[in-house]
Amino acid sequence: MRNFLIRSIMGLFFGAFIVVILTGSVALSGQETLDSSLFLKNAAGFMTAGWFFTVSTLYFENPNWSLARQTLLHFLTVIVLYFVLAFGIGWIPFNWLSFLLMLGVFLVFYAIFWTAFYLYFKNQARKLNKELEGM
């Protein structure tokens, strides 16, 4: 439960950080005013997305599940939550072409991030095993 709370706070703060960066970039681009209701809607969306992307990684900490099961559950959780959020807030127009395009983008990014984390942790395990063999 403690780990869930820590990740929840981290995810909310990360989402808020992204909102500040994006808002700052809009302000620096010459936009003089911002629509406050649109800002609040997007801020809530980014913070919610940060929360569920951070908390959903808890699947990977269950040692009784295979990597395939952990990945499948994580993928299903984040894809459903992301698309519900993205359609609800209006980040993606509600039509088939937009959905299929964003699904493709989502799959590419998911595969890149999953592979990067997999290779990183595989390398860390290799280093630890090498150190243990040297003892």
GROMACS .gro file of C-alpha atoms in nm:
model
  135
    1MET     CA    1   0.000   0.000   0.000
    2ARG     CA    2   0.286   0.236   0.081
    3ASN     CA    3   0.443   0.170  -0.260
    4PHE     CA    4   0.107   0.244  -0.426
    5LEU     CA    5   0.080   0.579  -0.245
    6ILE     CA    6   0.438   0.678  -0.329
    7ARG     CA    7   0.387   0.594  -0.696
    8SER     CA    8   0.055   0.775  -0.697
    9ILE     CA    9   0.218   1.093  -0.570
   10MET     CA   10   0.507   1.055  -0.816
   11GLY     CA   11   0.267   1.009  -1.107
   12LEU     CA   12   0.055   1.308  -1.012
   13PHE     CA   13   0.364   1.526  -0.975
   14PHE     CA   14   0.510   1.404  -1.304
   15GLY     CA   15   0.184   1.483  -1.484
   16ALA     CA   16   0.178   1.828  -1.325
   17PHE     CA   17   0.540   1.882  -1.430
   18ILE     CA   18   0.454   1.798  -1.791
   19VAL     CA   19   0.163   2.047  -1.777
   20VAL     CA   20   0.396   2.321  -1.652
   21ILE     CA   21   0.648   2.248  -1.929
   22LEU     CA   22   0.380   2.247  -2.200
   23THR     CA   23   0.213   2.561  -2.066
   24GLY     CA   24   0.548   2.735  -2.050
   25SER     CA   25   0.627   2.639  -2.408
   26VAL     CA   26   0.288   2.773  -2.523
   27ALA     CA   27   0.348   3.100  -2.337
   28LEU     CA   28   0.699   3.132  -2.484
   29SER     CA   29   0.567   3.072  -2.836
   30GLY     CA   30   0.378   3.402  -2.824
   31GLN     CA   31   0.038   3.292  -2.697
   32GLU     CA   32  -0.073   3.577  -2.474
   33THR     CA   33  -0.374   3.415  -2.310
   34LEU     CA   34  -0.483   3.065  -2.217
   35ASP     CA   35  -0.833   2.928  -2.188
   36SER     CA   36  -0.860   2.848  -1.817
   37SER     CA   37  -1.120   2.572  -1.851
   38LEU     CA   38  -0.916   2.404  -2.126
   39PHE     CA   39  -0.602   2.439  -1.913
   40LEU     CA   40  -0.769   2.278  -1.610
   41LYS     CA   41  -0.914   1.995  -1.820
   42ASN     CA   42  -0.575   1.920  -1.975
   43ALA     CA   43  -0.394   1.954  -1.642
   44ALA     CA   44  -0.632   1.702  -1.484
   45GLY     CA   45  -0.582   1.474  -1.783
   46PHE     CA   46  -0.204   1.486  -1.767
   47MET     CA   47  -0.204   1.427  -1.392
   48THR     CA   48  -0.445   1.134  -1.431
   49ALA     CA   49  -0.234   0.985  -1.709
   50GLY     CA   50   0.081   1.030  -1.500
   51TRP     CA   51  -0.091   0.856  -1.212
   52PHE     CA   52  -0.210   0.548  -1.401
   53PHE     CA   53   0.109   0.507  -1.603
   54THR     CA   54   0.310   0.516  -1.279
   55VAL     CA   55   0.084   0.299  -1.066
   56SER     CA   56   0.027   0.037  -1.336
   57THR     CA   57   0.396  -0.060  -1.323
   58LEU     CA   58   0.318  -0.237  -0.995
   59TYR     CA   59   0.220  -0.536  -1.210
   60PHE     CA   60   0.590  -0.591  -1.275
   61GLU     CA   61   0.663  -0.632  -0.905
   62ASN     CA   62   0.456  -0.949  -0.866
   63PRO     CA   63   0.715  -1.230  -0.864
   64ASN     CA   64   0.448  -1.500  -0.902
   65TRP     CA   65   0.348  -1.381  -1.250
   66SER     CA   66   0.540  -1.441  -1.571
   67LEU     CA   67   0.679  -1.146  -1.764
   68ALA     CA   68   0.425  -1.213  -2.040
   69ARG     CA   69   0.133  -1.194  -1.793
   70GLN     CA   70   0.271  -0.881  -1.628
   71THR     CA   71   0.319  -0.713  -1.966
   72LEU     CA   72  -0.026  -0.814  -2.093
   73LEU     CA   73  -0.202  -0.684  -1.782
   74HIS     CA   74   0.001  -0.362  -1.785
   75PHE     CA   75  -0.064  -0.309  -2.156
   76LEU     CA   76  -0.439  -0.370  -2.126
   77THR     CA   77  -0.465  -0.142  -1.825
   78VAL     CA   78  -0.281   0.152  -1.976
   79ILE     CA   79  -0.431   0.125  -2.324
   80VAL     CA   80  -0.788   0.116  -2.197
   81LEU     CA   81  -0.734   0.396  -1.945
   82TYR     CA   82  -0.539   0.610  -2.191
   83PHE     CA   83  -0.797   0.588  -2.469
   84VAL     CA   84  -1.089   0.648  -2.233
   85LEU     CA   85  -0.907   0.955  -2.100
   86ALA     CA   86  -0.793   1.077  -2.443
   87PHE     CA   87  -1.138   1.047  -2.599
   88GLY     CA   88  -1.307   1.191  -2.290
   89ILE     CA   89  -1.087   1.499  -2.273
   90GLY     CA   90  -1.071   1.548  -2.647
   91TRP     CA   91  -0.704   1.476  -2.711
   92ILE     CA   92  -0.811   1.238  -2.988
   93PRO     CA   93  -1.111   1.311  -3.212
   94PHE     CA   94  -1.377   1.044  -3.177
   95ASN     CA   95  -1.352   0.869  -3.517
   96TRP     CA   96  -1.202   0.548  -3.652
   97LEU     CA   97  -0.915   0.704  -3.843
   98SER     CA   98  -0.792   0.900  -3.541
   99PHE     CA   99  -0.832   0.596  -3.319
  100LEU     CA  100  -0.634   0.368  -3.553
  101LEU     CA  101  -0.362   0.628  -3.603
  102MET     CA  102  -0.322   0.687  -3.230
  103LEU     CA  103  -0.337   0.313  -3.162
  104GLY     CA  104  -0.043   0.268  -3.399
  105VAL     CA  105   0.151   0.549  -3.232
  106PHE     CA  106   0.069   0.406  -2.888
  107LEU     CA  107   0.187   0.058  -2.989
  108VAL     CA  108   0.515   0.190  -3.130
  109PHE     CA  109   0.591   0.394  -2.819
  110TYR     CA  110   0.485   0.112  -2.587
  111ALA     CA  111   0.716  -0.129  -2.769
  112ILE     CA  112   1.007   0.115  -2.755
  113PHE     CA  113   0.966   0.187  -2.384
  114TRP     CA  114   0.905  -0.179  -2.294
  115THR     CA  115   1.214  -0.289  -2.486
  116ALA     CA  116   1.429  -0.017  -2.330
  117PHE     CA  117   1.324  -0.111  -1.977
  118TYR     CA  118   1.362  -0.481  -2.051
  119LEU     CA  119   1.718  -0.436  -2.180
  120TYR     CA  120   1.808  -0.206  -1.892
  121PHE     CA  121   1.692  -0.449  -1.624
  122LYS     CA  122   1.841  -0.746  -1.808
  123ASN     CA  123   2.176  -0.563  -1.809
  124GLN     CA  124   2.141  -0.483  -1.438
  125ALA     CA  125   2.070  -0.850  -1.361
  126ARG     CA  126   2.373  -0.955  -1.566
  127LYS     CA  127   2.595  -0.712  -1.371
  128LEU     CA  128   2.463  -0.835  -1.037
  129ASN     CA  129   2.514  -1.198  -1.135
  130LYS     CA  130   2.869  -1.124  -1.245
  131GLU     CA  131   2.939  -0.956  -0.908
  132LEU     CA  132   2.791  -1.254  -0.721
  133GLU     CA  133   3.007  -1.497  -0.919
  134GLY     CA  134   3.315  -1.296  -0.823
  135MET     CA  135   3.248  -1.326  -0.449
   0.00000   0.00000   0.00000
